[in-house]
CSV table of C-alpha atoms in Angstrom, one decimal:
chain,number,residue,atom,x,y,z
P,1,MET,CA,79.0,79.9,41.9
P,2,GLY,CA,78.8,79.5,45.7
P,3,LYS,CA,78.6,82.3,48.2
P,4,THR,CA,81.8,83.7,49.7
P,5,LYS,CA,82.1,83.2,53.4
P,6,GLN,CA,82.7,86.5,55.3
P,7,ALA,CA,85.4,86.3,57.9
P,8,LYS,CA,84.3,86.6,61.6
P,9,ARG,CA,85.2,89.8,63.3
P,10,TYR,CA,87.2,89.3,66.4
P,11,ALA,CA,87.9,92.0,68.9
P,12,THR,CA,84.5,93.6,68.3
P,13,MET,CA,83.3,95.7,71.4
P,14,LYS,CA,80.0,95.3,72.9
P,15,ARG,CA,77.9,98.3,72.4
P,16,MET,CA,77.2,100.3,75.6
P,17,ILE,CA,73.8,102.0,76.2
P,18,SER,CA,74.3,105.6,76.5
P,19,LEU,CA,72.9,107.3,79.6
P,20,LYS,CA,70.3,109.2,77.5
P,21,ASP,CA,68.7,106.1,76.2
P,22,SER,CA,64.9,105.8,76.9
P,23,ARG,CA,65.2,102.3,78.3
P,24,ILE,CA,67.3,103.6,81.3
P,25,LYS,CA,65.2,104.6,84.4
P,26,SER,CA,65.7,108.2,85.8
P,27,LYS,CA,67.3,107.0,89.0
P,28,ASP,CA,70.0,104.9,87.2
P,29,ARG,CA,70.9,107.9,84.9
P,30,ILE,CA,72.6,109.9,87.7
P,31,LYS,CA,76.3,109.1,87.9
P,32,LYS,CA,77.3,108.0,91.3
P,33,LYS,CA,79.8,110.4,93.1
P,34,ARG,CA,82.7,109.0,95.0
P,35,LYS,CA,82.9,109.9,98.7
P,36,LYS,CA,85.9,112.0,99.7
P,37,SER,CA,88.0,110.4,102.3
P,38,ASP,CA,87.9,111.8,105.7
P,39,PRO,CA,91.4,113.0,106.9
P,40,GLN,CA,90.6,111.8,110.4
P,41,ASN,CA,90.0,108.1,109.1
P,42,LEU,CA,93.4,107.5,107.5
P,43,LYS,CA,94.5,104.1,107.2
P,44,VAL,CA,97.6,103.1,109.1
P,45,ARG,CA,100.0,101.0,107.1
P,46,GLU,CA,102.6,98.8,108.9
P,47,VAL,CA,105.7,98.8,106.9
P,48,PRO,CA,108.7,96.8,108.4
P,49,GLN,CA,111.4,99.0,109.6
P,50,ALA,CA,114.7,98.9,107.6
P,51,SER,CA,117.7,97.5,109.2
P,52,SER,CA,120.3,99.9,110.4
P,53,ALA,CA,122.8,97.7,108.9
P,54,MET,CA,121.5,98.5,105.4
P,55,PHE,CA,123.3,101.8,104.4
P,56,PHE,CA,123.0,102.9,100.8
P,57,GLN,CA,121.7,99.3,100.0
P,58,TYR,CA,124.9,97.7,101.1
P,59,ASN,CA,124.7,95.5,104.1
P,60,THR,CA,127.6,96.8,106.4
P,61,GLN,CA,127.4,93.8,108.7
P,62,LEU,CA,128.8,91.5,106.0
P,63,GLY,CA,132.5,91.0,106.1
P,64,PRO,CA,135.2,88.5,106.9
P,65,PRO,CA,134.8,86.1,108.7
P,66,TYR,CA,131.6,85.3,106.9
P,67,HIS,CA,128.8,83.7,108.9
P,68,ILE,CA,127.0,81.1,106.8
P,69,LEU,CA,123.8,79.5,107.7
P,70,ILE,CA,123.5,76.2,106.1
P,71,ASP,CA,120.3,74.5,104.9
P,72,THR,CA,119.7,70.7,104.8
P,73,ASN,CA,119.7,70.2,101.0
P,74,PHE,CA,122.9,72.3,100.6
P,75,VAL,CA,124.7,69.6,102.7
P,76,ASN,CA,123.3,66.8,100.6
P,77,PHE,CA,124.1,68.5,97.3
P,78,SER,CA,127.7,69.2,98.5
P,79,ILE,CA,128.0,65.5,99.3
P,80,LYS,CA,126.7,64.6,95.8
P,81,ASN,CA,129.1,67.0,94.1
P,82,LYS,CA,132.0,65.7,96.3
P,83,LEU,CA,132.7,69.2,97.7
P,84,ASP,CA,134.3,69.9,101.2
P,85,ILE,CA,132.0,72.4,102.7
P,86,ILE,CA,134.2,74.7,104.6
P,87,GLN,CA,137.1,74.6,101.9
P,88,SER,CA,134.7,75.2,99.1
P,89,MET,CA,133.2,78.2,100.9
P,90,MET,CA,136.7,79.7,101.6
P,91,ASP,CA,137.4,79.2,97.8
P,92,CYS,CA,134.2,81.0,96.8
P,93,LEU,CA,134.6,83.9,99.2
P,94,TYR,CA,138.4,84.3,99.4
P,95,ALA,CA,138.1,84.6,103.2
P,96,LYS,CA,137.5,82.7,106.4
P,97,CYS,CA,134.0,81.3,106.7
P,98,ILE,CA,132.2,80.0,109.8
P,99,PRO,CA,129.3,77.7,109.0
P,100,TYR,CA,126.3,77.7,111.4
P,101,ILE,CA,123.8,74.9,111.8
P,102,THR,CA,120.5,75.6,113.5
P,103,ASP,CA,118.7,73.0,115.7
P,104,CYS,CA,115.9,72.8,113.0
P,105,VAL,CA,118.3,71.8,110.2
P,106,MET,CA,120.0,69.3,112.5
P,107,ALA,CA,116.5,67.8,113.4
P,108,GLU,CA,115.6,67.7,109.8
P,109,LEU,CA,118.8,65.8,108.9
P,110,GLU,CA,118.1,63.3,111.8
P,111,LYS,CA,114.5,62.8,110.5
P,112,LEU,CA,115.8,61.8,107.0
P,113,GLY,CA,117.2,58.6,108.5
P,114,SER,CA,120.2,56.3,107.8
P,115,LYS,CA,120.3,57.3,104.2
P,116,TYR,CA,121.7,60.7,105.2
P,117,ARG,CA,124.0,59.7,108.0
P,118,VAL,CA,127.2,60.9,106.1
P,119,ALA,CA,125.5,64.3,106.0
P,120,LEU,CA,124.7,64.2,109.7
P,121,ARG,CA,128.3,63.2,110.5
P,122,ILE,CA,129.7,66.1,108.6
P,123,VAL,CA,127.3,68.5,110.3
P,124,LYS,CA,128.4,67.3,113.8
P,125,ASP,CA,131.9,68.3,113.1
P,126,ASP,CA,133.6,70.8,115.6
P,127,ARG,CA,134.0,73.4,112.9
P,128,PHE,CA,130.4,73.8,112.4
P,129,GLN,CA,128.8,76.2,114.9
P,130,ARG,CA,125.5,75.2,116.4
P,131,LEU,CA,122.6,77.8,116.9
P,132,PRO,CA,119.9,76.9,119.4
P,133,CYS,CA,116.2,77.5,118.3
P,134,LEU,CA,113.7,78.9,120.8
P,135,HIS,CA,110.6,78.8,118.5
P,136,LYS,CA,108.0,76.1,118.3
P,137,GLY,CA,108.1,73.5,115.4
P,138,THR,CA,111.1,72.1,113.5
P,139,TYR,CA,110.5,73.6,110.1
P,140,ALA,CA,113.9,74.8,108.9
P,141,ASP,CA,112.8,77.2,106.2
P,142,ASP,CA,110.9,79.4,108.6
P,143,CYS,CA,113.7,79.2,111.1
P,144,LEU,CA,116.2,80.4,108.6
P,145,VAL,CA,114.1,83.1,107.2
P,146,GLN,CA,113.2,84.4,110.7
P,147,ARG,CA,116.9,84.5,111.8
P,148,VAL,CA,118.0,86.2,108.7
P,149,THR,CA,115.4,89.0,109.1
P,150,GLN,CA,116.5,89.6,112.6
P,151,HIS,CA,120.2,89.5,112.2
P,152,LYS,CA,121.6,90.6,108.7
P,153,CYS,CA,125.0,89.3,109.3
P,154,TYR,CA,124.4,85.9,107.8
P,155,ILE,CA,124.8,84.4,104.3
P,156,VAL,CA,122.3,81.7,103.6
P,157,ALA,CA,123.6,78.5,101.8
P,158,THR,CA,120.7,76.7,100.2
P,159,HIS,CA,119.6,75.0,97.0
P,160,ASP,CA,115.9,75.1,97.8
P,161,LYS,CA,113.9,77.2,95.2
P,162,ASP,CA,111.1,78.3,97.5
P,163,LEU,CA,113.6,79.3,100.4
P,164,LYS,CA,115.6,81.2,97.8
P,165,ARG,CA,112.5,83.0,96.7
P,166,ARG,CA,111.7,84.1,100.2
P,167,ILE,CA,115.2,85.1,101.1
P,168,ARG,CA,115.3,87.3,97.9
P,169,LYS,CA,112.5,89.5,99.3
P,170,ILE,CA,114.7,90.3,102.3
P,171,PRO,CA,117.2,93.0,101.3
P,172,GLY,CA,120.9,92.6,102.1
P,173,VAL,CA,121.0,88.8,102.4
P,174,PRO,CA,123.2,87.0,100.0
P,175,ILE,CA,122.4,83.4,98.9
P,176,MET,CA,125.1,80.7,98.4
P,177,TYR,CA,124.3,77.8,96.1
P,178,ILE,CA,126.0,75.2,94.0
P,179,ALA,CA,126.6,75.7,90.3
P,180,GLN,CA,129.0,73.8,87.9
P,181,HIS,CA,130.3,71.6,90.8
P,182,ARG,CA,131.5,74.6,92.9
P,183,TYR,CA,129.9,77.2,95.2
P,184,SER,CA,128.8,80.5,93.9
P,185,ILE,CA,127.1,83.4,95.5
P,186,GLU,CA,124.1,85.7,94.6
P,187,ARG,CA,123.6,89.3,95.6
P,188,MET,CA,126.9,89.9,97.2
P,189,PRO,CA,128.2,93.4,97.1
P,190,ASP,CA,131.4,93.9,95.0
P,191,ALA,CA,133.0,95.7,97.9
P,192,TYR,CA,133.3,92.5,99.9
P,193,GLY,CA,135.2,90.5,97.2
P,194,ALA,CA,132.5,88.6,95.6
P,195,PRO,CA,133.7,86.3,92.8
P,196,LYS,CA,132.8,87.4,89.3
P,197,VAL,CA,130.5,84.6,87.9
């Protein structure tokens, strides 16, 4: 008959040496005391000031006619899904919508080249309002996030996951996206007639 193998013991803790052990030197036996914080040296934390539009967690600046900031990929996805942007926005929100295009988004569409000339032609329509950008660089995501943090009156229309994640951190800003070949909206208060998804 062979020997039976003993099962290995997992989750066994390492044995700690007690402070009374003879191997520990006398200077190491003394427990270190924490220093009490001095009330004169309090750290100052900078917390961003909440917007005056946010009252009881509802954004009071949202209301018809809705102002919608459009991202580059939202226009491209609308074309792929064969959706008329303004008409689909009105169908989603049951009210008049004014789409806004920043200079950064326009520059991004122009950089994409001839493949996206249909998107560029749609965006240059008179029904789309142009917003001038005064900052350096042409990165559209930073531009949209900065504009939304300053003014809480916008709904952001995007299909970009990273931009959505950044905007969700800003309170009171709804996000419009495309789902099942139509527009739907996220984080819109029920008081303003948001469609039930």
